[in-house]
Short mmCIF file of C-alpha atoms (C1' of nucleotides) in Angstrom, two decimals:
data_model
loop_
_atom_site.label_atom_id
_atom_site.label_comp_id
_atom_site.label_asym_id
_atom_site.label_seq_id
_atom_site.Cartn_x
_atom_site.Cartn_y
_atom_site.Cartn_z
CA UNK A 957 13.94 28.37 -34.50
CA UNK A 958 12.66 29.55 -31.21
CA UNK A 959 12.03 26.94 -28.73
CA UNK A 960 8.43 28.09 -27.50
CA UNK A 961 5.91 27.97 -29.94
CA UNK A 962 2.42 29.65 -29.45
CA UNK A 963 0.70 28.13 -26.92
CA UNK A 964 4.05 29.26 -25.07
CA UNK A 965 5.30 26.10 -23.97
CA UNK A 966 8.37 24.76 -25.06
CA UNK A 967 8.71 21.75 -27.01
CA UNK A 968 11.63 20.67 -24.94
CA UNK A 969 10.63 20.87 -21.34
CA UNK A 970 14.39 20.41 -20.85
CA UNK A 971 14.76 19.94 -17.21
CA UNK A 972 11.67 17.33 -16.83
CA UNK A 973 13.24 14.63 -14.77
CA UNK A 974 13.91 16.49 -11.93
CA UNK A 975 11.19 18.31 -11.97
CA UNK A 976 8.65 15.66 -12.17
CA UNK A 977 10.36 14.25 -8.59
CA UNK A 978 10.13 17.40 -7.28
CA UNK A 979 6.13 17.84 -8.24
CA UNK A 980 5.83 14.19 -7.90
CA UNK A 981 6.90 14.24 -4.24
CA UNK A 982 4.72 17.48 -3.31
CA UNK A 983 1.95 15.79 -4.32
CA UNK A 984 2.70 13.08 -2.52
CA UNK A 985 3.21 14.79 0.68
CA UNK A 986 -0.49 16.91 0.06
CA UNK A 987 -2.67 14.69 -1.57
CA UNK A 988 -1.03 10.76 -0.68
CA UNK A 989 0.21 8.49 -3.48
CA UNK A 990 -3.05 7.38 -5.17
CA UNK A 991 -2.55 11.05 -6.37
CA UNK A 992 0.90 10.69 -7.80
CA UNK A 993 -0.56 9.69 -11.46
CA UNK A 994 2.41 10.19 -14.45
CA UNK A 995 -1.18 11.97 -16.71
CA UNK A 996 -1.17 14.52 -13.19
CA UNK A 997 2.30 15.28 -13.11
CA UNK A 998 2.36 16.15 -16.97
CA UNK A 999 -0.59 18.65 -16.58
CA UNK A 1000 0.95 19.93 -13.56
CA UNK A 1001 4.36 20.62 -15.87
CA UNK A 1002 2.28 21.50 -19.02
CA UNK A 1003 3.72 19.03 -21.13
CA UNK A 1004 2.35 15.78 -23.14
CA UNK A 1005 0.45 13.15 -21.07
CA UNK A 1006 2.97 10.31 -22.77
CA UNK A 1007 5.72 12.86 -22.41
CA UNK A 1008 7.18 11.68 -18.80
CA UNK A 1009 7.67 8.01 -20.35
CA UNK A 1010 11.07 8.98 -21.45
CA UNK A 1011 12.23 9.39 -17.91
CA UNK A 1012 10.13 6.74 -16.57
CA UNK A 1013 8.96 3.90 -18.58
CA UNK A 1014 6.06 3.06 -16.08
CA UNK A 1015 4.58 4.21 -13.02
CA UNK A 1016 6.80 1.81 -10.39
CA UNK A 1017 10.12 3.37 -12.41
CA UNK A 1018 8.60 7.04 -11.20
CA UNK A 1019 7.92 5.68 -7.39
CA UNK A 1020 11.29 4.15 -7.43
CA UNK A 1021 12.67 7.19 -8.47
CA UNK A 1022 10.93 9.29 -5.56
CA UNK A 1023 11.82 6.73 -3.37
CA UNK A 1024 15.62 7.00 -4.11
CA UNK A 1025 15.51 10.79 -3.69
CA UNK A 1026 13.37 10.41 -0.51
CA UNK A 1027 16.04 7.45 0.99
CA UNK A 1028 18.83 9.82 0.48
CA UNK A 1029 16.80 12.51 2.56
CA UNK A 1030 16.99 10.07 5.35
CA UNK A 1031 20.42 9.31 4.86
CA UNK A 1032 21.56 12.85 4.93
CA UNK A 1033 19.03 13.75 8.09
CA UNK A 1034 20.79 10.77 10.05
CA UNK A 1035 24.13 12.11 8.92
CA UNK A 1036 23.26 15.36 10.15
CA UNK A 1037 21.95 14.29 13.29
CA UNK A 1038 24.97 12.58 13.99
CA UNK A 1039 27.59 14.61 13.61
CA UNK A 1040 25.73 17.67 15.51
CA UNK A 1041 25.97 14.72 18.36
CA UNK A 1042 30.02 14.71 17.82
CA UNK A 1043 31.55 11.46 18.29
CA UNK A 1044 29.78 9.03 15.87
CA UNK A 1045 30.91 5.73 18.33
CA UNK A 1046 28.07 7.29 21.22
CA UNK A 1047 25.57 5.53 22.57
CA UNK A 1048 23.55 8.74 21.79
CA UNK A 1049 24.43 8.64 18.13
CA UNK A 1050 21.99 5.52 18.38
CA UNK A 1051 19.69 8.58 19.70
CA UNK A 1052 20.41 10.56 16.94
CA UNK A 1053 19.25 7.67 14.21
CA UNK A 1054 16.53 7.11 15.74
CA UNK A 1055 15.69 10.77 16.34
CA UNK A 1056 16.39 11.39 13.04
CA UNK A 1057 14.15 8.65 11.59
CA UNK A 1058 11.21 9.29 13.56
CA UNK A 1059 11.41 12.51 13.05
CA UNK A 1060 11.21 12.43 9.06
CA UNK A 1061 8.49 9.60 9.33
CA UNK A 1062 6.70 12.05 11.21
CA UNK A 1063 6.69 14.87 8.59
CA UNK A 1064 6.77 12.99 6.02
CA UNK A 1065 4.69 10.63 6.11
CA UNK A 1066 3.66 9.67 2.85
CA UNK A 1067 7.15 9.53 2.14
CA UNK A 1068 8.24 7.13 4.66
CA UNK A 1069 4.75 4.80 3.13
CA UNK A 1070 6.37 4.35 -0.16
CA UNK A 1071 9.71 4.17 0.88
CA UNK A 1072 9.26 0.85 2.30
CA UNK A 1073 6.88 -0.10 -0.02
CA UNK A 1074 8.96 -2.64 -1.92
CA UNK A 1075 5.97 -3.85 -3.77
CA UNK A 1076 5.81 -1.77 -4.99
CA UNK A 1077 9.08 -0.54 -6.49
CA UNK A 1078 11.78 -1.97 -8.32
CA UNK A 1079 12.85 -3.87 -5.59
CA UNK A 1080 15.70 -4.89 -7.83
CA UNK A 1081 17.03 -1.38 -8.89
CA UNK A 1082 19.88 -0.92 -7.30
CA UNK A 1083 19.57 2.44 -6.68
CA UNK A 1084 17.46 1.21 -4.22
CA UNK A 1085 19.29 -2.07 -2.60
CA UNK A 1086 22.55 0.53 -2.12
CA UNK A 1087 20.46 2.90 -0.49
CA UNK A 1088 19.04 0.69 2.43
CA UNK A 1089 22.74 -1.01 2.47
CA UNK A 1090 23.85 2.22 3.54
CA UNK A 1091 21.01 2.86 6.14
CA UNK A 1092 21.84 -0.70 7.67
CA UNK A 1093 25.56 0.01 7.42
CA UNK A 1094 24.98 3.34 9.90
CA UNK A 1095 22.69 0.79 12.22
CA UNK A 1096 25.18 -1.68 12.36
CA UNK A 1097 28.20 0.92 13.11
CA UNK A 1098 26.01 1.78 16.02
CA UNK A 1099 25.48 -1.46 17.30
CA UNK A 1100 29.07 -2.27 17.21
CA UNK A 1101 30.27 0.60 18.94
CA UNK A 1102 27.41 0.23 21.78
CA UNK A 1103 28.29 -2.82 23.54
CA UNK A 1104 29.58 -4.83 20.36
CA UNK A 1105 29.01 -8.55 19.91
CA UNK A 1106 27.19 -10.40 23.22
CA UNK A 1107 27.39 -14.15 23.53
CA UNK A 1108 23.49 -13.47 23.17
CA UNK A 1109 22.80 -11.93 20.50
CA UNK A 1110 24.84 -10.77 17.71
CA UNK A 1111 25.28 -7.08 16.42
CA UNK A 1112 23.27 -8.40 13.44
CA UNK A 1113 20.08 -9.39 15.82
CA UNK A 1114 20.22 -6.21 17.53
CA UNK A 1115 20.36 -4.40 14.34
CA UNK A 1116 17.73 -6.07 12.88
CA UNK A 1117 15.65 -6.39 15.82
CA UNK A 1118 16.30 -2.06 16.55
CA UNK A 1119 15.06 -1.49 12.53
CA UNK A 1120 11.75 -3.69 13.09
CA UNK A 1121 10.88 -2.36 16.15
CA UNK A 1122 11.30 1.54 14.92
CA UNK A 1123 9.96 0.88 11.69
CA UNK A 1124 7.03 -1.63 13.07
CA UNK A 1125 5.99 1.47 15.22
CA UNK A 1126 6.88 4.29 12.49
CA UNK A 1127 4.13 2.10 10.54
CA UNK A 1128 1.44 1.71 12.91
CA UNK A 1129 1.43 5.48 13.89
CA UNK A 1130 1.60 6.47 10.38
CA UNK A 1131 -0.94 4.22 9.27
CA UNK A 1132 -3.19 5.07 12.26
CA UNK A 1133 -3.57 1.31 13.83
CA UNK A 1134 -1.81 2.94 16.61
CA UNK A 1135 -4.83 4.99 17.79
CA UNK A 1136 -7.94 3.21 19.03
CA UNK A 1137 -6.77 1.24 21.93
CA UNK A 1138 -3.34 2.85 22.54
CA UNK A 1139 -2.30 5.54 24.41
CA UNK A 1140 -0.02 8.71 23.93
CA UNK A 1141 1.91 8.81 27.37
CA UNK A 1142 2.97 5.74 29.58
CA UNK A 1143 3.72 6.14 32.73
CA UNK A 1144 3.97 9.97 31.83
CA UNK A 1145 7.19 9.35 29.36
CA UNK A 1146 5.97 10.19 25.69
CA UNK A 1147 5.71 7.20 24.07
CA UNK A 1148 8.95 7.57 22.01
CA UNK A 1149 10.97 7.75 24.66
CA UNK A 1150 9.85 4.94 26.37
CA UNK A 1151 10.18 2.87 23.16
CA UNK A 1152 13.87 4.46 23.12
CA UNK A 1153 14.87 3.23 26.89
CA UNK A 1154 13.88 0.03 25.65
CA UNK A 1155 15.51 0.21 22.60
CA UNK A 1156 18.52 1.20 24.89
CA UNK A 1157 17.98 -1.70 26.68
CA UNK A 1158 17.82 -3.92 24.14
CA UNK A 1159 21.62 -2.82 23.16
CA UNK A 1160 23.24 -2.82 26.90
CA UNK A 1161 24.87 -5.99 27.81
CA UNK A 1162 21.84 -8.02 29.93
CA UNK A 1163 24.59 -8.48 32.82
CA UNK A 1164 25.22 -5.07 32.73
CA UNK A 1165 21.69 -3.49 33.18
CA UNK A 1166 21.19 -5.14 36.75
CA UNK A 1167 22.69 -3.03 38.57
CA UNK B 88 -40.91 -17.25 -12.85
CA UNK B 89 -37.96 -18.41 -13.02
CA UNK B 90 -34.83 -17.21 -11.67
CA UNK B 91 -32.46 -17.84 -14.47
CA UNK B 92 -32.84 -16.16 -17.70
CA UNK B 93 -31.75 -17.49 -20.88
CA UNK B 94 -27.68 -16.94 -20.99
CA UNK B 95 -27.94 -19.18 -17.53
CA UNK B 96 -27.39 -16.89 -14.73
CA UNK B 97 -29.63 -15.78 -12.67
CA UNK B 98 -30.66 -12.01 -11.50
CA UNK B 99 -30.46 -12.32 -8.19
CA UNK B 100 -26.73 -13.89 -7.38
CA UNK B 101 -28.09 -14.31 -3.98
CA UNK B 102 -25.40 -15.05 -2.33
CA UNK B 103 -23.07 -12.35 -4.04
CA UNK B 104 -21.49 -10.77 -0.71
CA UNK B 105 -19.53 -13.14 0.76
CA UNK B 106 -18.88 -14.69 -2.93
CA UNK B 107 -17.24 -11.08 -3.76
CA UNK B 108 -14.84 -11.73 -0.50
CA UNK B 109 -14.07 -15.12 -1.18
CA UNK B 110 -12.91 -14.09 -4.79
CA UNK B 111 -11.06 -10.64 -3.57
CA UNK B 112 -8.86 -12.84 -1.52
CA UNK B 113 -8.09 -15.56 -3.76
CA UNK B 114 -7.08 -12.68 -6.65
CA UNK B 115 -5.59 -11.11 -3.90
CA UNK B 116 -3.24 -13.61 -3.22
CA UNK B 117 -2.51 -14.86 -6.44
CA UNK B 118 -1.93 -11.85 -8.28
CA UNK B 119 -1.66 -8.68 -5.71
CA UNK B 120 -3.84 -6.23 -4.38
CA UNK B 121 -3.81 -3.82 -7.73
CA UNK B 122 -5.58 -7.21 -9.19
CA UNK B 123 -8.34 -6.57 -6.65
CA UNK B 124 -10.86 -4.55 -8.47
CA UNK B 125 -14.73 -4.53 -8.69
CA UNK B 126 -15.25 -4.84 -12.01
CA UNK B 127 -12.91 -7.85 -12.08
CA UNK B 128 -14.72 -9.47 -9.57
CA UNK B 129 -17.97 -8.83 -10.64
CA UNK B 130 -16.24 -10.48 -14.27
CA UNK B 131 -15.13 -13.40 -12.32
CA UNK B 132 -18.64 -14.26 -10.64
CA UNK B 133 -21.24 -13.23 -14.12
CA UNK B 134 -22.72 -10.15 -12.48
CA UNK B 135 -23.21 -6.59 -13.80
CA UNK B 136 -19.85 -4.45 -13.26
CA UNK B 137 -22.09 -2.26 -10.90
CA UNK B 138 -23.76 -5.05 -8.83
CA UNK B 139 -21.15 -5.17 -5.84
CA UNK B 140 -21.71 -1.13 -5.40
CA UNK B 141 -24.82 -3.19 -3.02
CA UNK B 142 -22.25 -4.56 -0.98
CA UNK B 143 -19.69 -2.27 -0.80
CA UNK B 144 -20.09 1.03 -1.98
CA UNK B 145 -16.08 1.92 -2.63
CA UNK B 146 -13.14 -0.31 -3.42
CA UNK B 147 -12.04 0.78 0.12
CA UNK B 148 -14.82 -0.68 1.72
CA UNK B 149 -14.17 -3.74 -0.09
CA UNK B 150 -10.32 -3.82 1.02
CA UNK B 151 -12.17 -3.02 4.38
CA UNK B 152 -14.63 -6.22 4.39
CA UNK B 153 -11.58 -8.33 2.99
CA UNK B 154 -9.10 -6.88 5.92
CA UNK B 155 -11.81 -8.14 8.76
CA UNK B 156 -12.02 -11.68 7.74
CA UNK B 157 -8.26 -11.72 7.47
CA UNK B 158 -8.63 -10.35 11.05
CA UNK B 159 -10.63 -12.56 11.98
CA UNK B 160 -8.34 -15.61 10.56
CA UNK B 161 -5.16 -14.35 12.45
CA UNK B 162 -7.06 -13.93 15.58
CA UNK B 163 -8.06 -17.73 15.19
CA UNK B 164 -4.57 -18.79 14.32
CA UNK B 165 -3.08 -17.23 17.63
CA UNK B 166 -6.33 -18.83 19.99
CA UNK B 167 -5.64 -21.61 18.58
CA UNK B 168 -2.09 -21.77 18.79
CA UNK B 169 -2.09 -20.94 22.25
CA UNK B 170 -4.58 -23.56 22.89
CA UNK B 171 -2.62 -25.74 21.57
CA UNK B 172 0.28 -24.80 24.64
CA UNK B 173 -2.32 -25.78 27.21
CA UNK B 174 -2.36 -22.88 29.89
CA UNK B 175 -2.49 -19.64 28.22
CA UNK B 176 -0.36 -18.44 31.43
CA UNK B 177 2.94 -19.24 30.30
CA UNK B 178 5.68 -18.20 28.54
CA UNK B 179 5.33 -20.29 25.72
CA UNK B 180 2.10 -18.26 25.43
CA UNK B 181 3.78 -15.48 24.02
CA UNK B 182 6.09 -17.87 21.52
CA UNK B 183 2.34 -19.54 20.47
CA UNK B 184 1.56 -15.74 19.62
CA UNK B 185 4.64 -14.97 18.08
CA UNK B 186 4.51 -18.36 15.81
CA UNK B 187 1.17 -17.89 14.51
CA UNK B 188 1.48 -14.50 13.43
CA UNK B 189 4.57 -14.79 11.59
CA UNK B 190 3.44 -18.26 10.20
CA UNK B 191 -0.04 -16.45 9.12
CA UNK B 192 1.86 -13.24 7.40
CA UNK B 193 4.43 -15.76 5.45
CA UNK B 194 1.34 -17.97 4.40
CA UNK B 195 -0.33 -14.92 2.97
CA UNK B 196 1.31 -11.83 2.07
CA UNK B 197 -0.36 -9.99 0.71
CA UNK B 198 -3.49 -10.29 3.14
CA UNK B 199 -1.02 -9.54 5.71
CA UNK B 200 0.27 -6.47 3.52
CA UNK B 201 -3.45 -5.24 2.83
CA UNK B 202 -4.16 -5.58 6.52
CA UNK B 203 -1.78 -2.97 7.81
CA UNK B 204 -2.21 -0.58 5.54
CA UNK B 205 -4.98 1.21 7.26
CA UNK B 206 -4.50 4.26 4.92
CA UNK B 207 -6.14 2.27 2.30
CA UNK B 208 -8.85 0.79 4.65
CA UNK B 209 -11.89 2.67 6.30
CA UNK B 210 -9.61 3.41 9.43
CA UNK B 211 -12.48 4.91 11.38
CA UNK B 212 -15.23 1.54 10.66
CA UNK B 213 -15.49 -0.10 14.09
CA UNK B 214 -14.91 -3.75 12.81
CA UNK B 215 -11.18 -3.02 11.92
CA UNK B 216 -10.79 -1.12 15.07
CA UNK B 217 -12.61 -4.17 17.47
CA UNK B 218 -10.65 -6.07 15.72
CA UNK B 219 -7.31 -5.00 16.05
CA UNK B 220 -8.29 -3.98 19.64
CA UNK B 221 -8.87 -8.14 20.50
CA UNK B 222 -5.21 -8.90 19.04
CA UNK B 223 -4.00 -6.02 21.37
CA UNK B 224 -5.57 -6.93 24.07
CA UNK B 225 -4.75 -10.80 23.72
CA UNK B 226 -1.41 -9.17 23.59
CA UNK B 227 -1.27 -7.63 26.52
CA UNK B 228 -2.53 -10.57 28.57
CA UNK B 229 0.93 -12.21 28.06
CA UNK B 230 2.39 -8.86 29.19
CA UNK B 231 0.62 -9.56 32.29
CA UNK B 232 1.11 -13.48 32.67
CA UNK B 233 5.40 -13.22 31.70
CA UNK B 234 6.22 -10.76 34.39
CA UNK B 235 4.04 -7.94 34.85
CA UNK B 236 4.62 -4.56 35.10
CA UNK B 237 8.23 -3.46 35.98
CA UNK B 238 9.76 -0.41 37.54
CA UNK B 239 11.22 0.33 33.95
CA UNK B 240 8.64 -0.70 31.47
CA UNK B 241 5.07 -0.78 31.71
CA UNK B 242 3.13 -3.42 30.41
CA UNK B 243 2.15 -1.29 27.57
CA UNK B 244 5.42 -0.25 26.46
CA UNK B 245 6.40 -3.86 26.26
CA UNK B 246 3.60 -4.90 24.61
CA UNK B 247 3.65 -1.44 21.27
CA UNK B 248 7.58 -2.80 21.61
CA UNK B 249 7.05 -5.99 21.22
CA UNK B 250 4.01 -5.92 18.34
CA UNK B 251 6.22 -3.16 17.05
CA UNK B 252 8.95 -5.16 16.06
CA UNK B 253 6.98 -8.19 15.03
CA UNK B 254 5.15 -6.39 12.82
CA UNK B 255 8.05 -3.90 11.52
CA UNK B 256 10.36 -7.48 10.78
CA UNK B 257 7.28 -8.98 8.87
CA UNK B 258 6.54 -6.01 6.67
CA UNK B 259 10.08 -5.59 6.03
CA UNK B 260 10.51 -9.10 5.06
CA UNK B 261 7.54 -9.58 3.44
CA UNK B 262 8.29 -6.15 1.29
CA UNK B 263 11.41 -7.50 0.58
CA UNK B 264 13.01 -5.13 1.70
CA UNK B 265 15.10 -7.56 4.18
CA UNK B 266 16.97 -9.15 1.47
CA UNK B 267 19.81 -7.61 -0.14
CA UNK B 268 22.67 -7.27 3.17
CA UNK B 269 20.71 -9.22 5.13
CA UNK B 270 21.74 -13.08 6.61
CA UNK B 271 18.90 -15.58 6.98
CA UNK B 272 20.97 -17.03 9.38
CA UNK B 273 22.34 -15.49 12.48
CA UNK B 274 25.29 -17.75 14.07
CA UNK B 275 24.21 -20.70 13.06
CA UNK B 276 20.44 -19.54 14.72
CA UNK B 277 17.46 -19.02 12.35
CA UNK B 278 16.50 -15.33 12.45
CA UNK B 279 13.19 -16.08 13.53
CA UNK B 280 14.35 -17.91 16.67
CA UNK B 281 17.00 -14.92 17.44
CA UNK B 282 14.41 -12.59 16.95
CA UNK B 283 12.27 -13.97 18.98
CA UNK B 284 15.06 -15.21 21.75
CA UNK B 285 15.64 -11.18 21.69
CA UNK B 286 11.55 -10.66 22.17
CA UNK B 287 11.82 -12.99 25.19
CA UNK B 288 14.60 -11.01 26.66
CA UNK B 289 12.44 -7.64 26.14
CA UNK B 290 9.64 -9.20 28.34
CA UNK B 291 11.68 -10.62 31.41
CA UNK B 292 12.82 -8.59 34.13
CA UNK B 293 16.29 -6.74 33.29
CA UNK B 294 17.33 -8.45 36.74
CA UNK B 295 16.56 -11.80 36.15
CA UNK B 296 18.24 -12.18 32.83
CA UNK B 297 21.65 -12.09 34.09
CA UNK B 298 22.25 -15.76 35.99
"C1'" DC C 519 -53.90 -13.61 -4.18
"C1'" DC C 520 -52.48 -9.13 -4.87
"C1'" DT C 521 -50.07 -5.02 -3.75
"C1'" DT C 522 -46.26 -2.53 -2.06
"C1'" DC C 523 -41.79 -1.77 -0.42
"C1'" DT C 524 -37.06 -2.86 -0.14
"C1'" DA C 525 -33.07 -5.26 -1.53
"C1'" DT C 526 -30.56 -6.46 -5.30
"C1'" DA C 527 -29.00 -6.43 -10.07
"C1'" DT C 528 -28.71 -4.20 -14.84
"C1'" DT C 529 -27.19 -1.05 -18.44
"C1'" DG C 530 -25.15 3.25 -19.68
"C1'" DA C 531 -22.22 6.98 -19.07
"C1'" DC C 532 -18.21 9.88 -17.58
"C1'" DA C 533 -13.71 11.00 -16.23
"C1'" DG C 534 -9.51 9.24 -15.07
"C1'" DT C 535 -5.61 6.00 -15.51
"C1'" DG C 536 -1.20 3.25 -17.55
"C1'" DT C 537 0.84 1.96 -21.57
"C1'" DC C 538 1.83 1.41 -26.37
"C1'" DC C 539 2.35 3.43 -31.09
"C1'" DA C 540 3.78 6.36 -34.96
"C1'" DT C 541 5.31 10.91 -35.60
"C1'" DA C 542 7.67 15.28 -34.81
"C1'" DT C 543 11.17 18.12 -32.93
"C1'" DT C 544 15.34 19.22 -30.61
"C1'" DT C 545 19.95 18.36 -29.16
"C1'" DA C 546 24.48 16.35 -29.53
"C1'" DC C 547 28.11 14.54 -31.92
"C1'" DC C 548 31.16 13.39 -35.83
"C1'" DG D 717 26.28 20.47 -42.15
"C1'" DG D 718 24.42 16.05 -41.63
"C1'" DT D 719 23.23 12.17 -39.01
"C1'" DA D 720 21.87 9.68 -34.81
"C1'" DA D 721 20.05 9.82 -30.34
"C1'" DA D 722 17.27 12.03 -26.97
"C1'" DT D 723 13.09 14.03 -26.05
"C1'" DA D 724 8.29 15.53 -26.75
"C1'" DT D 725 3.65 15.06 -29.17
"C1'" DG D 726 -1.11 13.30 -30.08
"C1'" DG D 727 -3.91 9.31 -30.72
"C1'" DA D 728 -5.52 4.98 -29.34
"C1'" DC D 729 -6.85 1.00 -26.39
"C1'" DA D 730 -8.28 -1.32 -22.44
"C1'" DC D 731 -8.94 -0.83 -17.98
"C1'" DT D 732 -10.51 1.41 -13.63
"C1'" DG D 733 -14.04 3.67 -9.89
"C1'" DT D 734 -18.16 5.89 -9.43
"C1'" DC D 735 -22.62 7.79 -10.39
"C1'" DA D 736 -27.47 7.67 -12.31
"C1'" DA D 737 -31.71 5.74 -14.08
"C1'" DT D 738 -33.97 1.49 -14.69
"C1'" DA D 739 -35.47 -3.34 -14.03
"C1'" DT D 740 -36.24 -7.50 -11.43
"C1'" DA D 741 -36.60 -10.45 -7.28
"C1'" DG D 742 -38.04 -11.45 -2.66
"C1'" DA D 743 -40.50 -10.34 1.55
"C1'" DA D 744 -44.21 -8.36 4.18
"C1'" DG D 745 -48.90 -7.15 4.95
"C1'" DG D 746 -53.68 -6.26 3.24
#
DNA sequence: CCTTCTATATTGACAGTGTCCATATTTACC
DNA sequence: GGTAAATATGGACACTGTCAATATAGAAGG
């Protein structure tokens, strides 16, 4: 029997995982998450309202889904922007991540939201937990090849404090708390790159900056 | 007449405003923000399903009247810590600051969670934006008192830096997204304290750090 | 005191949602 | 080919936010 019945539709999508992420994250990026409902995406693919619940039991299993697809964007943008650096143990492939990261906060950024939304995800899928391993595996390669461990602070600090500090500020611009009071140049230097001198900063050797 | 009818409540609440935002925070931190709704509150406190619309005309308005008492809380915590130090022209100033933010986000996360996401608030209502300008500029006055402007970073950039990672190593930890490859001790040092040695090391001259 | 106006609360309705259920179809495998 | 698993369907339930029309309370002024 033929697989499309009268209506036209198929009874077998056949290809609806993937292709709920992929509407799944457009709407996302157009309309914000509140608009990411599983009853949307099913309209939006002409199938049953009930009929995404093979592929993802409940609404945190779909986000954790997007999110996976969305953290291996990142991944792949900071791979990118690394190699087109050359030499992976630069100080500027530190640059690169965190050109790289900004960057896809900044056009996406109702992606980078629920990324780090842990909330509300599956925090325990470990789709997820391997994902930011690898992120924090690239940061820490960084760290040790700019400067490596100081009686100070440990790679680990530095790695830790580098994430907060980009992501604290990736958050507050997205979010828009960064707007009121705050202002787009300092001193002249875009804002980023003032954040990246100090970021810069924060992994030279303290002796070592005096000059 | 009188004010209560026969099933014992009365018509009037009377007091049903600041009831609603006593009971939004309490659900909110027992059982998450998606267990903040109107009609549950209106459940919880015997009025009509519709009677908060009075008060606040959207669920984002109410997340909006919850976020500026939570404001309003933190900014307490931090006067008061710093009170607490004696002369609010110190260093220790800054570690009062530091302390009662991260003390007031680990107390309550999820008010701490609700209050940064301004994509869910009324971003543009002028009591968030007051508000979050008096932490900024509270901020900023231990910019000026540790240091002061310096040839390489502005007072500014040290304070977005410094809030920046703060905030970005709450969310993250809060999220729980700081969990999986990450130590909660660093050398022997709680994270907290090498975090914050690291903060300390952002806001003193690059010149003076090195003995 | 009585009237009037405003603030507040009520009921009802509508569309949308997540999630479960029993059922139907298709695909894959033995 | 026949059987089991994967996938899709339609119905149902309880919940949500939001709007509209209505009712009551309190406050203000004659």
């Amino acid at each position: 029997m033929d697989t499309v019945n009268i209506e036209g539709r198929a009874y077998h999508h056949g290809d609806l995982k993937p292709s709920l992420l992929e509407v799944a994250l457009q709407v996302l990026d157009t309309e914000g998450l509140e608009a990411v409902s599983i009853r949307r995406l099913a309209r939006e693919l002409g199938v049953a309202h009930s009929a995404p619940a093979n592929h993802f039991a409940t609404r945190k299993d779909l986000l954790t889904g997007m999110a996976e697809v969305c953290f291996d964007e990142l991944s792949l943008a900071q791979q990118r922007a690394q190699d087109d650096v050359g030499c992976p143990r630069d100080e500027s492939a530190l640059k690169a991540l965190y050109r790289a990261t900004l960057n896809y906060g900044l056009c996406y950024p109702n992606r980078y939201r629920m990324m780090f939304r842990w909330g509300d995800l599956n925090a325990e899928d470990t789709g997820l937990q391997t994902r930011i391993e690898i992120l924090y595996r690239r940061l820490m390669q960084c760290m040790a090849s700019t400067g490596g461990d100081t009686p100070l602070f440990s790679n680990e600090t530095r790695a830790i404090a580098l994430w907060s500090m980009l992501h604290g500020y990736m958050v507050m611009r997205i979010e828009g708390t960064i707007q009121g009071g705050f202002h787009d140049e300092i001193n002249g230097m875009p804002r980023e790159e003032a954040l990246f001198a100090l970021l810069t900063h924060l992994t030279s050797e303290p002796t070592g900056f005096a000059g």
